[in-house]
Structures are given as C-alpha cells and as structure tokens.
Short mmCIF file of C-alpha atoms in Angstrom, two decimals:
data_model
loop_
_atom_site.label_atom_id
_atom_site.label_comp_id
_atom_site.label_asym_id
_atom_site.label_seq_id
_atom_site.Cartn_x
_atom_site.Cartn_y
_atom_site.Cartn_z
CA UNK A 1 -21.49 -204.45 -33.89
CA UNK A 2 -18.99 -201.73 -33.18
CA UNK A 3 -18.94 -200.50 -29.60
CA UNK A 4 -19.31 -196.84 -28.71
CA UNK A 5 -15.91 -197.09 -27.00
CA UNK A 6 -14.12 -198.28 -30.15
CA UNK A 7 -15.91 -195.62 -32.20
CA UNK A 8 -14.51 -192.94 -29.86
CA UNK A 9 -11.02 -194.42 -29.95
CA UNK A 10 -11.02 -194.62 -33.73
CA UNK A 11 -12.28 -191.04 -34.02
CA UNK A 12 -9.20 -190.00 -32.02
CA UNK A 13 -6.86 -192.18 -34.10
CA UNK A 14 -8.27 -190.70 -37.33
CA UNK A 15 -8.08 -187.14 -35.94
CA UNK A 16 -4.39 -187.39 -35.07
CA UNK A 17 -3.52 -188.10 -38.73
CA UNK A 18 -3.53 -184.30 -38.92
CA UNK A 19 -0.38 -183.95 -36.79
CA UNK A 20 1.59 -185.20 -39.81
CA UNK A 21 0.72 -181.90 -41.51
CA UNK A 22 1.68 -179.61 -38.60
CA UNK A 23 5.11 -178.32 -39.58
CA UNK A 24 7.91 -177.07 -37.36
CA UNK A 25 10.60 -174.45 -38.00
CA UNK A 26 13.32 -176.95 -38.83
CA UNK A 27 13.69 -179.24 -41.83
CA UNK A 28 14.31 -182.94 -42.37
CA UNK A 29 17.91 -183.97 -42.90
CA UNK A 30 17.97 -183.56 -46.71
CA UNK A 31 16.36 -180.09 -46.30
CA UNK A 32 13.62 -181.06 -48.77
CA UNK A 33 10.79 -179.99 -46.46
CA UNK A 34 9.94 -178.86 -42.92
CA UNK A 35 9.87 -181.49 -40.20
CA UNK A 36 6.40 -182.24 -38.83
CA UNK A 37 5.41 -182.76 -35.23
CA UNK A 38 4.48 -186.44 -35.69
CA UNK A 39 7.91 -187.56 -36.90
CA UNK A 40 9.54 -185.26 -34.30
CA UNK A 41 7.52 -187.10 -31.61
CA UNK A 42 8.60 -190.48 -33.02
CA UNK A 43 12.24 -189.41 -32.78
CA UNK A 44 11.80 -188.39 -29.14
CA UNK A 45 10.17 -191.72 -28.30
CA UNK A 46 13.18 -193.64 -29.61
CA UNK A 47 15.51 -191.24 -27.79
CA UNK A 48 13.61 -192.00 -24.56
CA UNK A 49 14.11 -195.70 -25.19
CA UNK A 50 17.83 -195.40 -25.91
CA UNK A 51 18.85 -192.65 -23.47
CA UNK A 52 16.76 -193.33 -20.34
CA UNK A 53 19.82 -194.40 -18.34
CA UNK A 54 21.20 -190.84 -18.47
CA UNK A 55 18.41 -189.51 -16.28
CA UNK A 56 19.91 -188.26 -13.00
CA UNK A 57 16.74 -189.55 -11.31
CA UNK A 58 17.06 -193.34 -11.60
CA UNK A 59 13.34 -193.90 -10.98
CA UNK A 60 11.88 -192.54 -14.20
CA UNK A 61 9.27 -194.74 -15.87
CA UNK A 62 10.27 -195.17 -19.53
CA UNK A 63 6.78 -196.13 -20.68
CA UNK A 64 5.33 -192.93 -19.16
CA UNK A 65 8.09 -190.83 -20.76
CA UNK A 66 7.38 -192.46 -24.14
CA UNK A 67 3.64 -191.87 -23.78
CA UNK A 68 4.30 -188.21 -22.98
CA UNK A 69 6.56 -187.56 -25.94
CA UNK A 70 4.21 -189.42 -28.31
CA UNK A 71 1.28 -187.17 -27.34
CA UNK A 72 3.01 -183.95 -26.25
CA UNK A 73 2.40 -182.10 -29.53
CA UNK A 74 -1.13 -183.29 -30.35
CA UNK A 75 -2.52 -179.96 -29.18
CA UNK A 76 -0.73 -178.38 -32.16
CA UNK A 77 -3.42 -179.85 -34.45
CA UNK A 78 -5.55 -176.90 -33.29
CA UNK A 79 -3.00 -174.55 -31.73
CA UNK A 80 -0.20 -174.82 -34.31
CA UNK A 81 3.51 -175.12 -33.59
CA UNK A 82 4.91 -172.22 -31.59
CA UNK A 83 8.62 -171.52 -32.14
CA UNK A 84 10.52 -171.65 -28.84
CA UNK A 85 11.95 -168.16 -29.41
CA UNK A 86 8.66 -166.52 -30.51
CA UNK A 87 7.74 -164.36 -27.50
CA UNK A 88 4.39 -163.08 -28.75
CA UNK A 89 3.36 -166.57 -29.94
CA UNK A 90 4.26 -167.98 -26.56
CA UNK A 91 2.17 -165.37 -24.71
CA UNK A 92 -1.20 -167.02 -25.46
CA UNK A 93 0.18 -170.50 -26.19
CA UNK A 94 -1.12 -172.03 -22.97
CA UNK A 95 -4.69 -170.84 -23.52
CA UNK A 96 -4.74 -172.07 -27.14
CA UNK A 97 -3.28 -175.42 -26.15
CA UNK A 98 -5.69 -175.91 -23.24
CA UNK A 99 -8.64 -175.55 -25.61
CA UNK A 100 -7.02 -177.94 -28.07
CA UNK A 101 -6.34 -180.54 -25.36
CA UNK A 102 -9.98 -180.41 -24.23
CA UNK A 103 -11.22 -181.02 -27.77
CA UNK A 104 -8.68 -183.60 -28.97
CA UNK A 105 -8.33 -185.76 -25.84
CA UNK A 106 -12.09 -185.25 -25.40
CA UNK A 107 -12.65 -187.53 -28.39
CA UNK A 108 -11.50 -190.51 -26.29
CA UNK A 109 -13.48 -192.62 -23.80
CA UNK A 110 -13.39 -191.07 -20.30
CA UNK A 111 -10.61 -193.17 -18.79
CA UNK A 112 -8.17 -192.60 -21.68
CA UNK A 113 -9.20 -188.96 -21.97
CA UNK A 114 -8.24 -188.52 -18.32
CA UNK A 115 -4.94 -190.43 -18.65
CA UNK A 116 -3.74 -188.58 -21.77
CA UNK A 117 -4.92 -185.14 -20.59
CA UNK A 118 -3.05 -185.62 -17.33
CA UNK A 119 0.09 -186.85 -19.07
CA UNK A 120 0.00 -183.85 -21.40
CA UNK A 121 -0.45 -181.41 -18.51
CA UNK A 122 2.33 -183.08 -16.51
CA UNK A 123 4.64 -182.73 -19.54
CA UNK A 124 3.61 -179.15 -20.14
CA UNK A 125 4.15 -178.15 -16.50
CA UNK A 126 7.33 -180.27 -16.15
CA UNK A 127 5.84 -181.36 -12.85
CA UNK A 128 7.50 -184.78 -12.40
CA UNK A 129 10.84 -186.49 -13.09
CA UNK A 130 9.25 -188.26 -16.09
CA UNK A 131 8.04 -184.94 -17.50
CA UNK A 132 11.41 -183.27 -16.91
CA UNK A 133 13.22 -186.04 -18.77
CA UNK A 134 10.70 -185.82 -21.63
CA UNK A 135 11.23 -182.03 -21.77
CA UNK A 136 15.01 -182.53 -21.83
CA UNK A 137 14.72 -184.77 -24.91
CA UNK A 138 12.29 -182.34 -26.55
CA UNK A 139 14.86 -179.57 -26.13
CA UNK A 140 17.84 -181.67 -27.16
CA UNK A 141 16.46 -183.04 -30.43
CA UNK A 142 16.13 -179.73 -32.36
CA UNK A 143 19.76 -178.81 -31.60
CA UNK A 144 20.87 -182.11 -33.12
CA UNK A 145 18.50 -181.74 -36.06
CA UNK A 146 19.75 -178.21 -36.78
CA UNK A 147 23.32 -179.48 -36.76
CA UNK A 148 22.54 -182.41 -39.08
CA UNK A 149 20.60 -180.26 -41.53
CA UNK A 150 23.26 -177.57 -41.91
CA UNK A 151 21.53 -175.03 -39.69
CA UNK A 152 18.24 -175.08 -41.59
CA UNK A 153 15.59 -173.90 -39.16
CA UNK A 154 17.93 -171.79 -37.05
CA UNK A 155 20.06 -169.76 -39.51
CA UNK A 156 18.67 -166.29 -40.15
CA UNK A 157 16.45 -166.46 -37.07
CA UNK A 158 18.23 -163.70 -35.19
CA UNK A 159 19.08 -166.07 -32.33
CA UNK A 160 22.42 -166.08 -30.52
CA UNK A 161 24.08 -169.19 -29.12
CA UNK A 162 23.67 -167.64 -25.67
CA UNK A 163 19.91 -167.58 -26.11
CA UNK A 164 19.98 -171.25 -27.10
CA UNK A 165 22.10 -172.15 -24.08
CA UNK A 166 19.79 -170.15 -21.80
CA UNK A 167 16.67 -172.00 -23.03
CA UNK A 168 18.29 -175.43 -22.93
CA UNK A 169 20.63 -175.46 -19.96
CA UNK A 170 17.97 -176.96 -17.66
CA UNK A 171 18.88 -180.26 -19.41
CA UNK A 172 22.06 -180.24 -17.28
CA UNK A 173 20.01 -180.63 -14.09
CA UNK A 174 18.12 -183.63 -15.49
CA UNK A 175 20.69 -185.52 -17.56
CA UNK A 176 24.22 -184.08 -17.26
CA UNK A 177 25.78 -186.23 -20.01
CA UNK A 178 23.02 -185.31 -22.46
CA UNK A 179 23.51 -181.63 -21.70
CA UNK A 180 27.22 -182.01 -22.26
CA UNK A 181 26.52 -183.55 -25.70
CA UNK A 182 23.92 -180.88 -26.50
CA UNK A 183 26.23 -178.05 -25.44
CA UNK A 184 29.04 -179.41 -27.62
CA UNK A 185 26.62 -179.51 -30.53
CA UNK A 186 25.61 -175.88 -29.87
CA UNK A 187 29.30 -174.93 -29.88
CA UNK A 188 29.94 -176.75 -33.16
CA UNK A 189 26.82 -175.09 -34.61
CA UNK A 190 28.15 -171.71 -33.53
CA UNK A 191 31.46 -172.39 -35.27
CA UNK A 192 29.54 -173.19 -38.43
CA UNK A 193 27.76 -169.83 -38.26
CA UNK A 194 24.21 -170.98 -37.52
CA UNK A 195 23.57 -168.32 -34.87
CA UNK A 196 23.57 -164.54 -34.80
CA UNK A 197 26.78 -163.17 -33.25
CA UNK A 198 26.70 -161.59 -29.80
CA UNK A 199 27.30 -157.80 -29.72
CA UNK A 200 30.74 -158.47 -28.21
CA UNK A 201 31.65 -160.84 -31.05
CA UNK A 202 30.96 -158.46 -33.91
CA UNK B 1 34.39 -186.30 -21.52
CA UNK B 2 31.88 -188.08 -23.70
CA UNK B 3 31.72 -191.82 -23.18
CA UNK B 4 32.11 -194.28 -26.04
CA UNK B 5 28.67 -195.62 -25.16
CA UNK B 6 26.96 -192.23 -25.56
CA UNK B 7 28.85 -191.65 -28.81
CA UNK B 8 27.45 -194.92 -30.19
CA UNK B 9 23.93 -194.11 -29.01
CA UNK B 10 24.04 -190.63 -30.53
CA UNK B 11 25.38 -192.02 -33.81
CA UNK B 12 22.26 -194.22 -33.93
CA UNK B 13 19.94 -191.32 -33.00
CA UNK B 14 21.49 -189.14 -35.72
CA UNK B 15 21.32 -191.99 -38.29
CA UNK B 16 17.60 -192.57 -37.79
CA UNK B 17 16.84 -188.95 -38.82
CA UNK B 18 16.92 -190.51 -42.29
CA UNK B 19 13.71 -192.51 -41.75
CA UNK B 20 11.82 -189.21 -42.06
CA UNK B 21 12.80 -189.20 -45.73
CA UNK B 22 11.80 -192.81 -46.51
CA UNK B 23 8.42 -192.43 -48.21
CA UNK B 24 5.58 -194.93 -48.41
CA UNK B 25 2.98 -195.49 -51.13
CA UNK B 26 0.22 -193.57 -49.36
CA UNK B 27 -0.10 -189.84 -48.67
CA UNK B 28 -0.78 -187.69 -45.63
CA UNK B 29 -4.38 -186.68 -45.07
CA UNK B 30 -4.30 -183.47 -47.15
CA UNK B 31 -2.63 -185.42 -50.00
CA UNK B 32 0.16 -182.84 -50.17
CA UNK B 33 2.95 -185.45 -49.99
CA UNK B 34 3.69 -189.13 -49.37
CA UNK B 35 3.63 -190.38 -45.80
CA UNK B 36 7.03 -191.32 -44.42
CA UNK B 37 7.91 -194.31 -42.29
CA UNK B 38 8.78 -192.26 -39.18
CA UNK B 39 5.36 -190.62 -38.83
CA UNK B 40 3.70 -193.94 -39.77
CA UNK B 41 5.60 -195.54 -36.86
CA UNK B 42 4.49 -192.75 -34.53
CA UNK B 43 0.87 -193.37 -35.47
CA UNK B 44 1.21 -197.10 -34.74
CA UNK B 45 2.76 -196.38 -31.33
CA UNK B 46 -0.26 -194.28 -30.30
CA UNK B 47 -2.58 -196.94 -31.70
CA UNK B 48 -0.81 -199.53 -29.52
CA UNK B 49 -1.35 -197.29 -26.52
CA UNK B 50 -5.04 -196.71 -27.21
CA UNK B 51 -6.10 -200.10 -28.60
CA UNK B 52 -4.11 -202.63 -26.53
CA UNK B 53 -7.26 -203.89 -24.77
CA UNK B 54 -8.55 -205.35 -28.04
CA UNK B 55 -5.81 -207.97 -28.16
CA UNK B 56 -7.39 -211.43 -27.84
CA UNK B 57 -4.30 -212.40 -25.84
CA UNK B 58 -4.67 -210.43 -22.60
CA UNK B 59 -0.99 -210.80 -21.71
CA UNK B 60 0.60 -208.57 -24.32
CA UNK B 61 3.21 -206.12 -23.02
CA UNK B 62 2.30 -202.64 -24.31
CA UNK B 63 5.82 -201.26 -23.86
CA UNK B 64 7.27 -204.09 -25.99
CA UNK B 65 4.61 -203.54 -28.67
CA UNK B 66 5.38 -199.81 -28.71
CA UNK B 67 9.13 -200.46 -28.96
CA UNK B 68 8.52 -202.83 -31.89
CA UNK B 69 6.37 -200.42 -33.87
CA UNK B 70 8.75 -197.53 -33.20
CA UNK B 71 11.69 -199.44 -34.69
CA UNK B 72 9.99 -201.85 -37.12
CA UNK B 73 10.73 -199.76 -40.23
CA UNK B 74 14.27 -198.55 -39.42
CA UNK B 75 15.69 -201.14 -41.83
CA UNK B 76 14.02 -199.15 -44.63
CA UNK B 77 16.75 -196.50 -44.27
CA UNK B 78 18.91 -198.89 -46.31
CA UNK B 79 16.36 -201.30 -47.79
CA UNK B 80 13.63 -198.84 -48.80
CA UNK B 81 9.89 -199.27 -48.31
CA UNK B 82 8.50 -202.35 -50.07
CA UNK B 83 4.82 -202.08 -51.06
CA UNK B 84 2.82 -204.95 -49.52
CA UNK B 85 1.47 -205.99 -52.93
CA UNK B 86 4.83 -205.81 -54.80
CA UNK B 87 5.68 -209.49 -55.35
CA UNK B 88 9.10 -209.03 -56.93
CA UNK B 89 10.09 -206.40 -54.34
CA UNK B 90 9.06 -208.77 -51.56
CA UNK B 91 11.15 -211.64 -52.98
CA UNK B 92 14.50 -210.28 -51.75
CA UNK B 93 13.07 -208.03 -49.01
CA UNK B 94 14.24 -210.24 -46.15
CA UNK B 95 17.84 -210.35 -47.35
CA UNK B 96 18.00 -206.56 -47.89
CA UNK B 97 16.44 -205.92 -44.50
CA UNK B 98 18.76 -208.34 -42.67
CA UNK B 99 21.79 -206.43 -43.98
CA UNK B 100 20.19 -203.13 -42.99
CA UNK B 101 19.38 -204.36 -39.47
CA UNK B 102 22.98 -205.49 -38.98
CA UNK B 103 24.32 -202.08 -40.00
CA UNK B 104 21.77 -199.80 -38.29
CA UNK B 105 21.28 -201.62 -34.96
CA UNK B 106 25.02 -202.31 -35.12
CA UNK B 107 25.63 -198.62 -34.40
CA UNK B 108 24.36 -199.14 -30.83
CA UNK B 109 26.24 -200.46 -27.78
CA UNK B 110 26.06 -204.28 -27.59
CA UNK B 111 23.21 -204.61 -25.13
CA UNK B 112 20.87 -202.25 -27.00
CA UNK B 113 21.97 -203.65 -30.34
CA UNK B 114 20.89 -207.08 -29.12
CA UNK B 115 17.59 -205.87 -27.69
CA UNK B 116 16.52 -203.90 -30.77
CA UNK B 117 17.72 -206.51 -33.26
CA UNK B 118 15.74 -209.18 -31.44
CA UNK B 119 12.63 -207.00 -31.21
CA UNK B 120 12.86 -206.28 -34.93
CA UNK B 121 13.25 -209.98 -35.81
CA UNK B 122 10.40 -210.93 -33.49
CA UNK B 123 8.19 -208.36 -35.24
CA UNK B 124 9.29 -209.46 -38.68
CA UNK B 125 8.64 -213.14 -37.95
CA UNK B 126 5.43 -212.44 -36.00
CA UNK B 127 6.80 -214.92 -33.50
CA UNK B 128 5.05 -213.75 -30.30
CA UNK B 129 1.70 -212.30 -29.18
CA UNK B 130 3.37 -208.85 -28.89
CA UNK B 131 4.67 -209.11 -32.47
CA UNK B 132 1.32 -210.33 -33.79
CA UNK B 133 -0.49 -207.38 -32.21
CA UNK B 134 2.12 -204.97 -33.62
CA UNK B 135 1.68 -206.55 -37.08
CA UNK B 136 -2.10 -206.21 -36.78
CA UNK B 137 -1.75 -202.46 -36.15
CA UNK B 138 0.77 -202.12 -38.99
CA UNK B 139 -1.76 -203.70 -41.35
CA UNK B 140 -4.76 -201.78 -40.03
CA UNK B 141 -3.29 -198.26 -40.24
CA UNK B 142 -2.84 -198.04 -44.05
CA UNK B 143 -6.48 -199.06 -44.64
CA UNK B 144 -7.62 -196.20 -42.43
CA UNK B 145 -5.13 -193.80 -44.00
CA UNK B 146 -6.29 -194.71 -47.52
CA UNK B 147 -9.89 -194.10 -46.49
CA UNK B 148 -9.09 -190.73 -44.89
CA UNK B 149 -7.02 -189.54 -47.85
CA UNK B 150 -9.63 -190.36 -50.50
CA UNK B 151 -7.93 -193.51 -51.73
CA UNK B 152 -4.58 -191.87 -52.43
CA UNK B 153 -1.98 -194.62 -52.31
CA UNK B 154 -4.35 -197.41 -53.31
CA UNK B 155 -6.35 -196.09 -56.29
CA UNK B 156 -4.89 -197.12 -59.63
CA UNK B 157 -2.76 -199.82 -58.02
CA UNK B 158 -4.55 -202.71 -59.70
CA UNK B 159 -5.53 -204.18 -56.34
CA UNK B 160 -8.93 -205.74 -55.61
CA UNK B 161 -10.70 -205.56 -52.25
CA UNK B 162 -10.35 -209.36 -52.07
CA UNK B 163 -6.56 -209.04 -52.20
CA UNK B 164 -6.69 -206.51 -49.38
CA UNK B 165 -8.92 -208.77 -47.28
CA UNK B 166 -6.64 -211.74 -47.96
CA UNK B 167 -3.52 -209.85 -46.76
CA UNK B 168 -5.22 -208.36 -43.71
CA UNK B 169 -7.65 -210.95 -42.41
CA UNK B 170 -5.09 -212.37 -39.95
CA UNK B 171 -6.00 -209.32 -37.83
CA UNK B 172 -9.24 -211.17 -36.99
CA UNK B 173 -7.30 -213.88 -35.13
CA UNK B 174 -5.44 -211.31 -33.06
CA UNK B 175 -7.96 -208.56 -32.37
CA UNK B 176 -11.46 -209.42 -33.63
CA UNK B 177 -12.99 -205.98 -32.98
CA UNK B 178 -10.15 -204.25 -34.82
CA UNK B 179 -10.57 -206.57 -37.79
CA UNK B 180 -14.29 -205.83 -37.81
CA UNK B 181 -13.52 -202.09 -37.97
CA UNK B 182 -10.83 -202.62 -40.64
CA UNK B 183 -13.13 -204.80 -42.75
CA UNK B 184 -15.89 -202.18 -42.61
CA UNK B 185 -13.38 -199.59 -43.76
CA UNK B 186 -12.32 -201.83 -46.67
CA UNK B 187 -16.00 -202.19 -47.63
CA UNK B 188 -16.58 -198.43 -47.51
CA UNK B 189 -13.38 -197.94 -49.54
CA UNK B 190 -14.67 -200.42 -52.11
CA UNK B 191 -17.94 -198.48 -52.39
CA UNK B 192 -15.93 -195.34 -53.04
CA UNK B 193 -14.10 -197.04 -55.92
CA UNK B 194 -10.60 -197.23 -54.43
CA UNK B 195 -9.99 -200.82 -55.61
CA UNK B 196 -9.93 -202.58 -58.96
CA UNK B 197 -13.15 -204.51 -59.57
CA UNK B 198 -13.15 -208.33 -59.42
CA UNK B 199 -13.69 -210.08 -62.76
CA UNK B 200 -17.17 -211.10 -61.56
CA UNK B 201 -18.05 -207.46 -60.79
CA UNK B 202 -17.24 -206.00 -64.19
#
C-alpha cells in the first residue's frame, strides 16, 4: 500500500513537470526556441558543482547551493518568469512568488516542505553565503547564454551594457574570478552590438 | 587575468548548453515539444533530493546521486539519445558514449575530468548503491512522464506493458516503494491503452 507521505512527494514531483513549460526571455543555443526554467536550473546546478572553488567564502556547502538552484524557479509555475529588467513585473513579483511557494512546496510532507521553503526564501533574500553564491551563478548564466546564442534574448530589449553591469556587479563581491569572466563576456557582447548604446556613445 | 583552469571549466560549461537541444522520445506535459535531456536531468536531481529515503541501502550519498543524474546524459551531446527499446541503437551505444565522455569531460581540468568521468562510468555500469539508485530514478521518471502526457512518447511504439515491466523491475531491488508506485503507473497506463497488447490479450 502506498503511504500518504509518498503520495505527497509524488504529487510534488508530478507538479514540477510544469516548470519545463515556463519559458524565459533567452533562447537555447541553436535559437530554435526559448530556454525554460527547468533546463536553466540544471545548468546552474552543474555550474555550482564545477565552480564552487571560486567562492570568496571558502565555507559554502555545495549540496545546499545545488538544492537552491534546482528549486529556485519552481515558484514560476504559478508566478511566471519575470525578466530581470522588467520594473513593473518586479513590483509585485515577491507577493506572487510567496503565494506560489506556499502552494507548490505545500504539496510536500511537512519536513520537506519546511526545508525547501526555507531554502527558497534564503535564495530569494540572498541571506547566506550559499544563497549569495547561488545568486551569482543565476546572474552569470544568462550573460553566457546570450553570448553563445548571438544575443537572442537581449538584443532589441532597450538595455545598455551599463544596466547589465549594474545588475550583475555584485558577483564581484562573491566570486571575483567569475565576475571577471562575466564582465569580459558583457564587453564582448557589447562589441557585437547586443545592447542599446549609451546616450554618450550615439 | 583569466586562469587556464577557469578557461577549461568555462569551455565545459559553454559546451553543455548543447544538451538542451538533445531531444528524447517523450514530450513535455502539454505535448508541445519533445523533452530534452537537460530538463530530464533536472527532474531526476529533484527526485533524488525528495526520494532518497526510499533507497533500500540506507548509506547512499545524496550529493553523489545528484551529481550522477546531473551529468549522466552529457555524452548524448555527441552520441544522441538512444531509446531504451531500440535494440540496434543500443548495440553500439557504449562505444559512441565512451568517445563522447572522453571529449566532453576532457574539456575540464584533470581533477574534475577524472571525477566526472568516473561518476559517469559508475552510473553507466550501475556499479555502486549510488549508481543503482540513480538508475532507478532514471527508469522511473519516463513512466511518470508518459502517464502525465497522455502516453505521448510511448503510444504507437510497439511496446507491451510486459516489456516495460521487464526493463524496469530492477527498481524493486533498489527502492521497493518506488517500484510499487512505478508498477501502478504502468498498470494505469496499460488501462489507458498506451502499450501494444500482448498476443494473449488480443
């Protein structure tokens, strides 16, 4: 007989299938379709595995970082993906995502509901070294993806390279070498014309 | 200045973008497109996180299982996805995947190349309790996905429910409760007509 606990866990595992159909602004590398939040999360988890040594704080817990990036976007199943540069969308993002977290993590048995809700909140608030490193990866990956997919997802978005640098430069406090790589990629992207020109550059 | 080590790691992280465009036989839940191996791997990683307690062996290492499922399909970037029931495709699968593993993990610095190559081989050979649990999840997820997506990916494939049970029943040795759930899902899928009928059932 199936336990109530397993039934709850499987309800959650079936529910999260939906994240594969939540699409982001950017595309996959062959530009055939938008990237979804599930494969984005997978990419971050492998980045955490490979790049953990670049954390300025040597005490980060890689398993916790991986857990965070795997689940960080689940709230988008209800709340949708909000583009980093969308000011009006970001105004009520927290409220929408809080409701989504309550429903989606609420499918799980109490102990796992508590663990995953807390990990999500910690990520969202960047309130620990693990969460800061996870946020650094989450901000680094789109820059790389934009570069690899010829600017798809950022071209025509009325965004200057200065705005990108402003949003992302916190990476430098958390993982200096990764910020250096990210910044170089922003510069190469600028040379290739992915961003709107500054007033002074026109 | 960027270190040689970081350059190698970033070459790997850029290369694996391609897994998002390696498509499997089954579809995503709204049947709008085939599932790809990156989002499939993400799903398995969360399953490992949520379901680890069902391993009959209580000593599995969840972080190792998660690492395995995150990387288990990277060889498909070169070797393609081979359908479980494709006998001719499976005949030279190992050789194609060995070459792919050498190239793709070979992008990494030596230490990480060694770690990931060994994890991949361990998974592929099911040569440890961690690898067996990872393989159980990898065999459980498509059954659930087929059920959730109305049989897309299994209907019309000339496969009987007995063939599915035969391929998957090893799960029962590794995680009895998960096999019980999977077997129930196979039975419900059979009732919904996803599989070819046995000779005796016609």
